[in-house]
Every structure is written in C-alpha cells, then in structure tokens.
XYZ file of C-alpha atoms in Angstrom:
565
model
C 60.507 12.556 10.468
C 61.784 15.451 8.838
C 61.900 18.697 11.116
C 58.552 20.812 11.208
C 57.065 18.772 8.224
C 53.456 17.228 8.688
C 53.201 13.756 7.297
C 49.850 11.462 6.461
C 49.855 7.910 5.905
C 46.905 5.306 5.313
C 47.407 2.939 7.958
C 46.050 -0.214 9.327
C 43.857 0.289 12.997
C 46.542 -2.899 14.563
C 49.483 -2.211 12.973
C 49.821 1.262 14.774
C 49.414 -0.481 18.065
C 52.149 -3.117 16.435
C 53.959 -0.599 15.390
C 54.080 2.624 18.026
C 54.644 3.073 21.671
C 51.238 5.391 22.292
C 51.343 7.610 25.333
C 47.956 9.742 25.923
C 49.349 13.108 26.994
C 48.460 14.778 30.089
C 45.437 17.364 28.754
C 43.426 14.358 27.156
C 40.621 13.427 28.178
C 40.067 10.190 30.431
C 38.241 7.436 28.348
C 34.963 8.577 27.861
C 33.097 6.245 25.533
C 29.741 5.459 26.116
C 28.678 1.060 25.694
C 26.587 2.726 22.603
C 29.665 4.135 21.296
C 31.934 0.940 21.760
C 29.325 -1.510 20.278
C 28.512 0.738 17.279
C 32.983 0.576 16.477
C 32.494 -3.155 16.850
C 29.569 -4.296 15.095
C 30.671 -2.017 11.979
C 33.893 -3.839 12.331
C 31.398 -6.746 12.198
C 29.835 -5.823 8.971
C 33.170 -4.845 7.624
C 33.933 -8.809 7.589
C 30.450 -9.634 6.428
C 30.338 -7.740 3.471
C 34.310 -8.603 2.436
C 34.727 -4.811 2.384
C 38.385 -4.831 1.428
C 38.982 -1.576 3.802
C 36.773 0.065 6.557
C 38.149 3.346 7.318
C 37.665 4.980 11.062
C 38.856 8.639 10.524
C 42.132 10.090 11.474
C 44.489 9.983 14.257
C 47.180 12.378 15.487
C 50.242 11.488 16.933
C 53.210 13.767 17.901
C 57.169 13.007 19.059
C 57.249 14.026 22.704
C 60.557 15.488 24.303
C 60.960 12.143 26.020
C 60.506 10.261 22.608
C 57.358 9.130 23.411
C 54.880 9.001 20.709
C 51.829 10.820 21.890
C 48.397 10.739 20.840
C 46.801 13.662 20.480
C 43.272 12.631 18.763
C 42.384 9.116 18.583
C 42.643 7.394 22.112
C 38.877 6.386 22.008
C 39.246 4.223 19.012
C 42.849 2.951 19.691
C 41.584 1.964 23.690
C 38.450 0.539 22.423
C 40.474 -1.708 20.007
C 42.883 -2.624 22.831
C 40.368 -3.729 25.218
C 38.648 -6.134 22.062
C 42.132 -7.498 21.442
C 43.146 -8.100 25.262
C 39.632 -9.756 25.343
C 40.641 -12.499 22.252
C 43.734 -13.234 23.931
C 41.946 -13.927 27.405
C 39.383 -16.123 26.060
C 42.593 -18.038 23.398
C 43.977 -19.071 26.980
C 40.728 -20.107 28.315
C 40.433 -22.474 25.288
C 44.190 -23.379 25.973
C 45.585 -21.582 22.948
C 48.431 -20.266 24.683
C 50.511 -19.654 21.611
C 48.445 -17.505 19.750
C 47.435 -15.947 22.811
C 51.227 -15.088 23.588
C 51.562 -14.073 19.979
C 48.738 -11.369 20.574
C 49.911 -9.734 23.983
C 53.406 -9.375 22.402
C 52.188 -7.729 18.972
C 49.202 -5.582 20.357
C 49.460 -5.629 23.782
C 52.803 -5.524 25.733
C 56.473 -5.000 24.146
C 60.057 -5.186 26.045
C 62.313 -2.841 25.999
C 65.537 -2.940 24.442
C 67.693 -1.478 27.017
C 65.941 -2.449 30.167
C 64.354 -5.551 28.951
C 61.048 -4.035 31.040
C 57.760 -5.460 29.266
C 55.816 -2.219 28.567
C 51.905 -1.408 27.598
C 51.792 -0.577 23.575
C 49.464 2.026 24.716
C 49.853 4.052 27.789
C 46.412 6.067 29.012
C 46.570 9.420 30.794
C 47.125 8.890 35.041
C 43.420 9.176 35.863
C 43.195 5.468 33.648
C 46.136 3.747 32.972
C 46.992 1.824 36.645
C 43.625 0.661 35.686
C 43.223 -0.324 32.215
C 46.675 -1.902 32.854
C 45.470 -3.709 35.757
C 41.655 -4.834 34.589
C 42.300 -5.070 30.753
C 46.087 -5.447 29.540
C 46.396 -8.122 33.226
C 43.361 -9.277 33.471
C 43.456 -9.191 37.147
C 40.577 -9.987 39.391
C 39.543 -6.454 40.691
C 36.805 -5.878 43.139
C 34.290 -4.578 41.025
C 32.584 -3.225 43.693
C 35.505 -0.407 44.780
C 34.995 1.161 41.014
C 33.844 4.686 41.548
C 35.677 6.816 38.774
C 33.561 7.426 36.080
C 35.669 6.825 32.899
C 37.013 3.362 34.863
C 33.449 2.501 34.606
C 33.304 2.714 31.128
C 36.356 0.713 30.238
C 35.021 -2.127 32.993
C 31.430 -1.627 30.192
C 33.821 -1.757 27.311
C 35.231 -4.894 28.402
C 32.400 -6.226 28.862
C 30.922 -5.259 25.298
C 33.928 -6.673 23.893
C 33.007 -9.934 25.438
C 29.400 -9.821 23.979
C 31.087 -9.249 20.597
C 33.166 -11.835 20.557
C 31.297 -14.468 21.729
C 28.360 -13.517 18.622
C 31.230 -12.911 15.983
C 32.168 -16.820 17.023
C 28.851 -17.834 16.787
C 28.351 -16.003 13.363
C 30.950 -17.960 11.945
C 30.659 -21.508 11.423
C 34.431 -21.819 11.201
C 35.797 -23.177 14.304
C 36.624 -20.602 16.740
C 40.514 -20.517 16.384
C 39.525 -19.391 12.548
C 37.194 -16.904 13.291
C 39.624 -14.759 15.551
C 42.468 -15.096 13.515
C 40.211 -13.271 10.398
C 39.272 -10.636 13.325
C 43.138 -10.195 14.276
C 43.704 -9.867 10.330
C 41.007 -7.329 9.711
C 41.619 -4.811 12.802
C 45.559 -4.975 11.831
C 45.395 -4.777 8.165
C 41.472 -3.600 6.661
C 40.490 -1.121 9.887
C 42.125 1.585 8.428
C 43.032 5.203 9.803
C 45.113 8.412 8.530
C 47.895 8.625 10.529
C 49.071 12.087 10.791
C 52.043 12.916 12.739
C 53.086 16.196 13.937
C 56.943 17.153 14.345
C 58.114 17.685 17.563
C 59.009 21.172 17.209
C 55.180 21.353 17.246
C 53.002 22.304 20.194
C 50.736 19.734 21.000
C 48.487 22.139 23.384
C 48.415 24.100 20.045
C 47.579 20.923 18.031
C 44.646 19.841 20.040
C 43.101 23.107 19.911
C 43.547 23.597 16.095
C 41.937 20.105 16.063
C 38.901 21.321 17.575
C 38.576 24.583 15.971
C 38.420 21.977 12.487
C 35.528 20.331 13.481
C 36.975 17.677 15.975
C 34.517 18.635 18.537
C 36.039 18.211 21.978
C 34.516 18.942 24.888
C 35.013 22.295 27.199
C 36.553 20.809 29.754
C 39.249 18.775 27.218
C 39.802 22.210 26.151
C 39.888 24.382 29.366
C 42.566 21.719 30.727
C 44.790 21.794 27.608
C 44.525 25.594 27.576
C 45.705 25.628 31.630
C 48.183 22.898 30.870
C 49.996 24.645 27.836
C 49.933 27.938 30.073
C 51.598 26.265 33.237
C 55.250 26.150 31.133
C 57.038 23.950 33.902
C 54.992 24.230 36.725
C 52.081 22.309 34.810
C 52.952 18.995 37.206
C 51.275 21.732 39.882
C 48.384 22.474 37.722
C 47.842 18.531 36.695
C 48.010 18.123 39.981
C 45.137 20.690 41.339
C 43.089 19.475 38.053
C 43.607 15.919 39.140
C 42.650 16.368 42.741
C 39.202 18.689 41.686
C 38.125 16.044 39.552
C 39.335 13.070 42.191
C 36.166 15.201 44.660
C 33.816 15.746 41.739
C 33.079 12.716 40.177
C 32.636 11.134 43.870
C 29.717 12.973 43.681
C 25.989 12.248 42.558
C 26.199 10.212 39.366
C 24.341 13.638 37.309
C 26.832 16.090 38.305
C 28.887 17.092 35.509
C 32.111 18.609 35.960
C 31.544 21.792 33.605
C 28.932 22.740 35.823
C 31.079 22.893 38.855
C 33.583 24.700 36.735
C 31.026 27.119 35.189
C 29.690 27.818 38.673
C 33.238 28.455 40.517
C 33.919 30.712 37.611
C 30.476 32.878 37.367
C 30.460 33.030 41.204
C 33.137 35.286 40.838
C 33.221 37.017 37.097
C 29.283 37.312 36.329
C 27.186 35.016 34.286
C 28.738 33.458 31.506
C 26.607 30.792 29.424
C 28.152 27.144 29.548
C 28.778 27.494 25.575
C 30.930 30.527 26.183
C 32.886 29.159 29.277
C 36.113 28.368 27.337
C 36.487 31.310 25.585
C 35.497 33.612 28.205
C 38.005 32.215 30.583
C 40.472 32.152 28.115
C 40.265 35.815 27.586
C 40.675 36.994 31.268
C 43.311 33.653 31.951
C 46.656 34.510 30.462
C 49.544 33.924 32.073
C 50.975 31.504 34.802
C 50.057 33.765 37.566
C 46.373 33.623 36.286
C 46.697 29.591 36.044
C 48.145 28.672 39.443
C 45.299 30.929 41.013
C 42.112 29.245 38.933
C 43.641 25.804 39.376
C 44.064 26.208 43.368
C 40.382 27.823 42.864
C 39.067 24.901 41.414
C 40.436 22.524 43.519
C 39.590 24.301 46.910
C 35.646 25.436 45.435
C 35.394 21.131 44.865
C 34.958 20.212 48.457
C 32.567 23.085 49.198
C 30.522 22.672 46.290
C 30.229 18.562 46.522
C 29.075 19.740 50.747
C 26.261 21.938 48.853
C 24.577 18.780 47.374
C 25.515 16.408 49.511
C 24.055 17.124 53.177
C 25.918 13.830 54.990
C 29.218 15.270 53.795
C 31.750 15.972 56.726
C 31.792 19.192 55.990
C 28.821 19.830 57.709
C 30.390 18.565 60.848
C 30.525 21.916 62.344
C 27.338 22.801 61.789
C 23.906 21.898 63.558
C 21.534 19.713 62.364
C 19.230 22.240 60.979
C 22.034 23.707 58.374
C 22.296 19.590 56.892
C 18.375 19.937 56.701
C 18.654 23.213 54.953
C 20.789 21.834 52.731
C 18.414 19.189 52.128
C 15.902 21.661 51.399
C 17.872 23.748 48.671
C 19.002 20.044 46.491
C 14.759 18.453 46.647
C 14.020 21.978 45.278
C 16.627 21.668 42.575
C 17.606 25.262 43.154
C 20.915 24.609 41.011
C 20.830 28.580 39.745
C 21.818 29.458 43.518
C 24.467 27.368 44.304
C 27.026 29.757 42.836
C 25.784 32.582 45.678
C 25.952 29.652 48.235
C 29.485 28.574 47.489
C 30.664 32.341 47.869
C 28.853 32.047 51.031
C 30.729 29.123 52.360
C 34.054 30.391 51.140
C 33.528 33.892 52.852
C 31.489 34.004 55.852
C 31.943 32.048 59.090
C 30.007 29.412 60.631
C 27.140 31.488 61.789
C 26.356 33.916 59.506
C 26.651 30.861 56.529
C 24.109 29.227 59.106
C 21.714 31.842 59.098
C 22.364 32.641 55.041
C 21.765 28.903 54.175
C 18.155 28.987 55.844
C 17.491 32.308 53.973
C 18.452 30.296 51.163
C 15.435 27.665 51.429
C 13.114 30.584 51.845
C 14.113 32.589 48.360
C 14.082 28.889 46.838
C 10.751 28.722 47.565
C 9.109 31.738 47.579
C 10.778 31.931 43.381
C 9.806 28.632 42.804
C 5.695 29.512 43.932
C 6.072 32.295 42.031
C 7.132 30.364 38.851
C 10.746 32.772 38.825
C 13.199 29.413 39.217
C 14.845 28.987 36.358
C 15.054 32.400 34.618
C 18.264 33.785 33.571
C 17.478 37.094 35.636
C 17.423 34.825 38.805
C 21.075 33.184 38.001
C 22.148 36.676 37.166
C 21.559 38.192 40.374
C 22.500 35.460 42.400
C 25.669 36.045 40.649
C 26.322 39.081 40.839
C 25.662 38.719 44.644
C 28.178 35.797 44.861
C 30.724 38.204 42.706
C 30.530 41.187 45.164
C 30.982 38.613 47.973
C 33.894 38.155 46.652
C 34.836 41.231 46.388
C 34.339 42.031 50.135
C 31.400 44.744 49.353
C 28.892 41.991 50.855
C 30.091 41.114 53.983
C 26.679 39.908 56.003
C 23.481 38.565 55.432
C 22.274 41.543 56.387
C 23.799 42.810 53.001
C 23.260 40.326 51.120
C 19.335 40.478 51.649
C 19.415 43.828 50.927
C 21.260 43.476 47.485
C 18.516 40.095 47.159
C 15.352 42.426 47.513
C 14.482 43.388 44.245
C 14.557 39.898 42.793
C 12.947 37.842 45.861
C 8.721 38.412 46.607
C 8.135 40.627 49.606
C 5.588 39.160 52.154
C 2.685 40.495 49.908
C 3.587 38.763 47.121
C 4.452 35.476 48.509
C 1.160 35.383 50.199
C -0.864 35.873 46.931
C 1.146 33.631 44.996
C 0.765 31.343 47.363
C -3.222 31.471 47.794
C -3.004 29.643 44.533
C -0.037 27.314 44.341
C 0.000 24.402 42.539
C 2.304 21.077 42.823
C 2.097 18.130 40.788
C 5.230 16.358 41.949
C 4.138 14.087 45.331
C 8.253 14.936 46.574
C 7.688 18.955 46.515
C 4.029 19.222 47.748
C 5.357 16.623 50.739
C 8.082 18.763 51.591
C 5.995 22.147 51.565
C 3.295 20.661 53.943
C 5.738 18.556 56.208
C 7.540 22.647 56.329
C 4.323 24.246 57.329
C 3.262 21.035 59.767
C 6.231 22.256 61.487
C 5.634 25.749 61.739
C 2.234 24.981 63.210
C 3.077 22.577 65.941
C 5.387 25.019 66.939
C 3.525 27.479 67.115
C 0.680 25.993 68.699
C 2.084 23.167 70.574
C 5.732 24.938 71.676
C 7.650 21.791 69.959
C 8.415 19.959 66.867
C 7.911 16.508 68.386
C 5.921 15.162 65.600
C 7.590 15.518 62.005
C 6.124 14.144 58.946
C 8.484 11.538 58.040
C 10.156 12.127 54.693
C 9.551 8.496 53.356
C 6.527 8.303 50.946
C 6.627 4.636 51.893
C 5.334 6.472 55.497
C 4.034 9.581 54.756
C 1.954 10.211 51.713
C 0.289 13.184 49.886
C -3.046 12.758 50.407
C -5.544 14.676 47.578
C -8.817 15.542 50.126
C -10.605 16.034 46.862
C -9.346 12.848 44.832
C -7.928 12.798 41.185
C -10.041 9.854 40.468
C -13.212 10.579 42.169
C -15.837 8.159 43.199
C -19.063 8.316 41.362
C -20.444 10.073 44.839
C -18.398 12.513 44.587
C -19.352 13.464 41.054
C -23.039 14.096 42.719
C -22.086 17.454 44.493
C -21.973 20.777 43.250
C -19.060 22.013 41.976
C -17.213 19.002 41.096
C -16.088 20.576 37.799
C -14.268 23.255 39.604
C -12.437 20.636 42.177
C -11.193 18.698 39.723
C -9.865 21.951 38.036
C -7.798 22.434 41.144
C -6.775 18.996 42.267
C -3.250 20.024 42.331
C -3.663 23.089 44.527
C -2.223 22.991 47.800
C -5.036 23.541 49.514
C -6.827 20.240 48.486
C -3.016 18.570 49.692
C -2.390 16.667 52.906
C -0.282 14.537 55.172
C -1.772 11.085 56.258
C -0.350 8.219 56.956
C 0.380 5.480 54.029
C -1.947 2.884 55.961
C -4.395 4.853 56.389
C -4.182 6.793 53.075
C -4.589 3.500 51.497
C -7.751 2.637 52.861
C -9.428 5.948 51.745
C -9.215 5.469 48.176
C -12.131 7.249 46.234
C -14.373 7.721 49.059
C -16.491 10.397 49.489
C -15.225 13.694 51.811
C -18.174 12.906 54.821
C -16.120 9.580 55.458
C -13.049 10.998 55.147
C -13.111 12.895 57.981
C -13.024 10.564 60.449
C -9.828 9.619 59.570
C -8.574 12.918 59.082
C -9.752 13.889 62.478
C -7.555 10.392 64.079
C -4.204 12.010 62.304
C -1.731 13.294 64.340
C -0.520 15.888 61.750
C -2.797 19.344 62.560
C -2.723 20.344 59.246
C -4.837 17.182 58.371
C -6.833 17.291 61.697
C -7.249 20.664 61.309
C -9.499 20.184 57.999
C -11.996 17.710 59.838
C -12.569 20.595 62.652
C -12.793 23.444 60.273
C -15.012 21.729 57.351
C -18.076 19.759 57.046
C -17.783 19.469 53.263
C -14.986 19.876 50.413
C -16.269 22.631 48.239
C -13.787 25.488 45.652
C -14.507 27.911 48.676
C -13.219 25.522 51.419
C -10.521 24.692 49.109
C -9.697 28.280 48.964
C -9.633 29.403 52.747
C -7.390 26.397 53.633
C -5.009 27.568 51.116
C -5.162 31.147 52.832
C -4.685 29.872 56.053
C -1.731 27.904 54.775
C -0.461 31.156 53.242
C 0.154 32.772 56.157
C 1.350 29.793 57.547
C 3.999 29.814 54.702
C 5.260 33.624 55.692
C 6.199 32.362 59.133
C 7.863 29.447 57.541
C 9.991 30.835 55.076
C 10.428 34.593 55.963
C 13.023 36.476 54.155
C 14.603 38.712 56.901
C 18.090 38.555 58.806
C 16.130 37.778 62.149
C-alpha cells in the first residue's frame, strides 16, 4: 500500500478471511450482536441464494496496517465474526457426516493458517482479549465448554450465534433438495465470492483511534462506551496496556452484575458523582472536553475501576462488601434497589468512597427514608432530584460535605419536611403488590416496636407467604356492592389505607367476601397492622379508609424520619 493513500476495493465477504490475518484492536468493542441481528445476516444470505442475486452487498469494512504488521479491523468485526462462527459451524457438522476433506479444506482457507516462519497454526481472525480465548476455544476448536461457567455477556452472544448458525444450516440443507455435500459447497461459494463488502484500508501512518472516531462522526453509529474507550486508549500513548488494563478489570466487575445493568450507566454515574449532571447523550463529549492528557486518563481509568466494586455493592446487598457492616445496612440496601431509586446512587457511591463505616451506616438508612418520602410525593424521577443528589455527591468529593449531618442539611430543600410527608402520605397510592408490601412490612415494624419493645415478628418478604391483602376488594362481591359508598371505595382501592398484610393461606380463603366476615380473620393475624383494623372498625367505609391511612401516616414519620439522630 502506498504511504498515506486510502484505497477501496469490492471484495468478496470469504475471501478477506482467505485472504487477511484480522486482528480486532484493543478499543473495539467485544462482540455484541444480538440472535436478531445474526439471523437477519443469515437468512438474507439465504435469500441471496434463492433469488440467484449475482452479488449481495453488506456495507463496508475498515482495515488498517498495525506497527506489528497486523492487519486490524477497525469497523466490521460483527459481520466478519458472525461469518466465522457460520463457517466453523459447516466444517463441524462436514466431520460429523465424515467429510473430513472438505472439512480440512475449510478450517485451512477460513479458519486457521500456519505461519511461515514458525510453522504455528494461527486464527484468520483474532477478537479483542475480552473474546478471543473464547471464540477460539468454543467456535474455531469446538471444544466442549461448560456452558454453565459462561457469565460474560458478549461470550453469551457468540455461544447464541453459534447456535443460530446451527439453526441455519440445518434449514438451508433442508431447503435444498441437493444432497447436503452440494448445498454447503454453494454456501462456501456465495459467502467467499457473491457476499460482497468495500474494503477500505487505511495506511499505517494513519491513526486508527482517529479512524474509528471519524467513522462514527460519518454515520457509523458506535456506541459511547466504544467511543469513550478509544478516546482513553489513543490518549494513554504507551502506558495504554495500564489503561486497557483498568478498563478491562471495571468491566470484568460490571457485567457480573444484574443482567439490566448497563455499563454507561455506571460510567455516567462515576462521572456526574463528581462533575454535575451530564445527560447520557452528552457523556462522551463532555468527558472529552475536561479529559485531555495522560495525567487526566490514568486518574478516570483508576476511577472507574475502583467506583466498580462499590457501585456493583450498591445493588447487590449479598456482596462481600457489606461484610463490615451490620445486617441492617444489607437491608437498607435492599430497600434503596425494590424502590428503584437509581437517580441516588451517584450520592451513595460518594458516600461509600468518602465516609467511614458508621457515618455511611447511618447515611445509607437516611437514604431509604428520602427514597421514600420522594417517591409518595411523586418527586422520583425528576431531573431536579438527580441534580441535587449530584451536586451533593460532587461537594463530597470535594471535602465541603464531610457528615451526614451536612449532607442533610445541603438535602433539605429538595426532601419533604415532616409536614409534608404526612399529607402526602394521608393519600398514597400503590398499585405494584412488591412496593405496597414493603411499605406496610416497614411500618409493621415500627409498630411492634413500638408497642411490643421487639421486632420478633417480620412480615416475610415472599409473596408466596405474605400477601397484600385489599380490605376493600378490587373485585367485590355482589354484597359488597349493597353498602353505601361503594363508588367511592372502589375509587380508592389502591390507597394504602385499604392495604394489608395477611397470610397467603388465609388471604386465599377470603376472596370477595364481605368486610363483617373478614374480620375474624383479620383479628387471628399476628401482624397489628391487620389486627389492628378488626379492633378499630366495625365496617369498611371512605372515612374508615381515611383514618387508617392517618394513623399509618404518622406511623410512616417514625419510620422513615429524615434527621441525623
């Protein structure tokens, strides 16, 4: 290739893996492609050989010379994988049919090639680190793997890809009524000489981290994170093996988390904890306008990786980070994830990072209390919330917030004061059976404390135990459609005050039945809350309703108070 000249060819899908020795570069992407994506490339390849289209074209790809010679692929490892894994799949099942010959002939033209001076057999195509020991393993192999021990995300896929490629193969046989030897040769044929692809390669003299970008800003769309790790990457300069390796590590911890957590969160929530609110569209370019030298790098990336641990703890209450903490603090923790309070989570991980043991104790039951005293009063979820939160979290950071003491006060004007709380919750509403369990299973507590000195009985958490009981039904029996004010109960079904704790046995046998034989049953519970509402009422009316939900108001201000005490 001439020096600093750009070339484009029209090339065949096969005939690049033939012809190249493909490394993915350290700032791609892991492989990423959903089982809609890989069965959409094949069944157009499909109806590509249907039709007798004499070409199918699949976009471009972009390679560039590496200062090791390597060829690397810069856009493109999606398709090229995809392909792979189809091919390694028509040479497993040519040796199952005892085709060994043209099974050889496709591991040494598309798979594997030996070097000249070491006589090594080598993959055609070499994924990034996260991937390759694996798709050379599970795919190029075809070793026996324990399926079971797969937890990273984009090994998943490729296991699904596999498996899609399988599917397709098996129908493309079936579709022909050629014999089967036939029908994969026309396959082989097609992918190396009709799946065609621009081919642009990029001199060596060019910067791929400057490629992959320009890529993107031409309508290749690539994800943040692809783009936040080549940015970090081209900025490391010869200590990017260090970054690589604190980017590695950080995403090692996040994706063995809960399947939904993405990894831009995490990022986006390390960063705004300690630089202000930044929208998740806006993330790249506002870190790389304050992230500009290595200095700057080496700092985010050790960041990143140190935040991970903390922040997987925060939604995760069994983690072993908790280990030094009591039981109460996992429970908290609890608390914070069933409420879904994800806006707060950049305030808590400022907590962990900067106060000790104690005052993080006492800051993480706070916590629960402003999650729920926003959530009755409808605030969760505004942008004002996840601005304060963090620009709490920021001057945490910044040593000007030291205690909770301080923190609370900075926390005032967003969170209800005990007025508030107590009006908004006279009329609280919960349609979801998790969130109404855990508020009255909060304030059962409260009670027993308060009026029997211990917490020996808790409401189990199990709805296959403990169920939410509705004292005025949501599909009432025709008696109860005789009394007065039915119209207005049924208005408020959802209102806390017609919510309760009973037992799933006995919760079971109540169905529709009218409130006057109810209360024998609610009178046998051992949950006051429920007991309580047989020894206060003799009937279910709005106003009874009503003055339970009161009484559970101020119930609610001793549960969740919002002081340093």
């Amino acid at each position: 290739m001439a020096a600093n000249i750009i070339t484009t060819e029209l090339e065949g899908l096969g005939n690049i893996l033939k012809s190249k020795n493909l490394h993915v570069p350290k700032f791609q992407r892991s492989f990423s492609w959903e089982p809609i994506n890989v069965h959409a490339l094949y069944e157009d390849i499909q109806s590509a050989i249907e039709s007798k289209e004499p070409e199918y074209f699949l976009g471009s790809i972009v390679v560039s010379v590496s200062s090791s010679n390597n060829i690397e692929l810069i856009d493109g490892q999606q398709r090229l994988a995809t392909v792979s894994i189809l091919l390694s799949v028509m040479r497993n099942f040519l040796r199952n049919c005892n085709d060994d010959d043209r099974a050889k002939l496709i591991e040494q033209e598309y798979l594997f090639k030996k070097d000249f001076s070491t006589l090594g057999i080598l993959p055609r195509l070499h994924l990034n680190e996260e991937d390759h020991n694996f798709y050379e393993r599970f795919i190029l192999n075809n070793e026996d793997i324990d399926l079971q021990q797969i937890k990273k995300q984009s090994h998943i896929l490729l296991k699904t890809a596999k498996e899609e490629a399988e599917l397709f193969l098996n129908q493309h046989i079936k579709i022909f009524s050629k014999n089967k030897t036939q029908a994969i040769s026309e396959l082989v044929e097609f992918i190396e000489k009709y799946a065609k692809v621009i081919l642009v390669s990029v001199p060596d003299e060019s910067n791929a981290f400057t490629v992959f970008e320009t890529l993107n800003d031409r309508g290749m769309q690539l994800s943040s994170i692809d783009l936040l790790k080549n940015y970090l990457y081209g900025l490391s300069g010869q200590r990017v093996q260090f970054t690589q390796n604190n980017w590695t590590n950080m995403m090692s911890i996040i994706e063995s988390a809960e399947s939904t957590l993405k990894p831009i969160d995490f990022i986006r929530h390390c960063w705004i904890a300690r630089n202000g609110v930044v929208r998740e569209k806006d993330l790249y370019q506002n870190i790389k306008r304050k992230i500009v030298k290595l200095s700057d790098v080496t700092k985010l990336s050790v960041q990143l990786c140190d935040d991970a641990e903390k922040y997987i703890a925060l939604i995760d209450s069994s983690s072993d980070f908790w280990s030094s903490f009591s039981d109460e603090t996992r429970e908290n923790i609890q608390a914070i994830n069933l409420l879904q309070t994800k806006q707060i989570r950049p305030l808590l991980l400022a907590i962990l990072q900067k106060f000790d043991t104690v005052e993080a104790s006492k800051a993480l039951k706070i916590a629960v209390a402003i999650s729920v005293r926003l959530l009755v009063q409808s605030k969760l979820g505004s942008g004002v919330v996840e601005t304060h939160f963090c620009n709490c979290a920021k001057e945490i950071f910044c040593g000007n917030i030291k205690t909770l003491k301080n923190l609370i006060e900075a926390l005032r004007q967003l969170i209800p004061n005990d007025a508030e709380f107590f009006e908004d919750f006279k009329t609280a509403r919960s349609s979801k059976p998790l969130l109404a369990r855990f508020l009255l299973r909060s304030l059962e507590r409260t009670l027993r404390t308060k009026e029997l000195g211990d917490e020996e009985l808790i409401p189990n958490q199990s709805k296959e135990i403990v169920t939410l009981e509705h004292i005025f039904p949501k599909n009432p029996h025709r008696d109860w459609m005789q009394e007065d004010g039915v119209d207005a109960l049924m208005a408020n079904v959802t209102r806390l005050g017609n919510l309760t704790l009973l037992s799933c046995s006995k919760n079971k046998n109540l169905k529709s039945i009218p409130f006057s034989e109810r209360i024998n049953v609610y009178q046998a519970s051992q949950f006051l809350l429920t007991k309580q509402i047989a020894e206060t009422y003799s009937t279910w009316t709005l106003e009874s309703l009503e003055n339970r939900q009161e009484f559970l108001a101020k119930l609610a201000l001793e549960t969740w108070p919002f002081s340093a005490s």
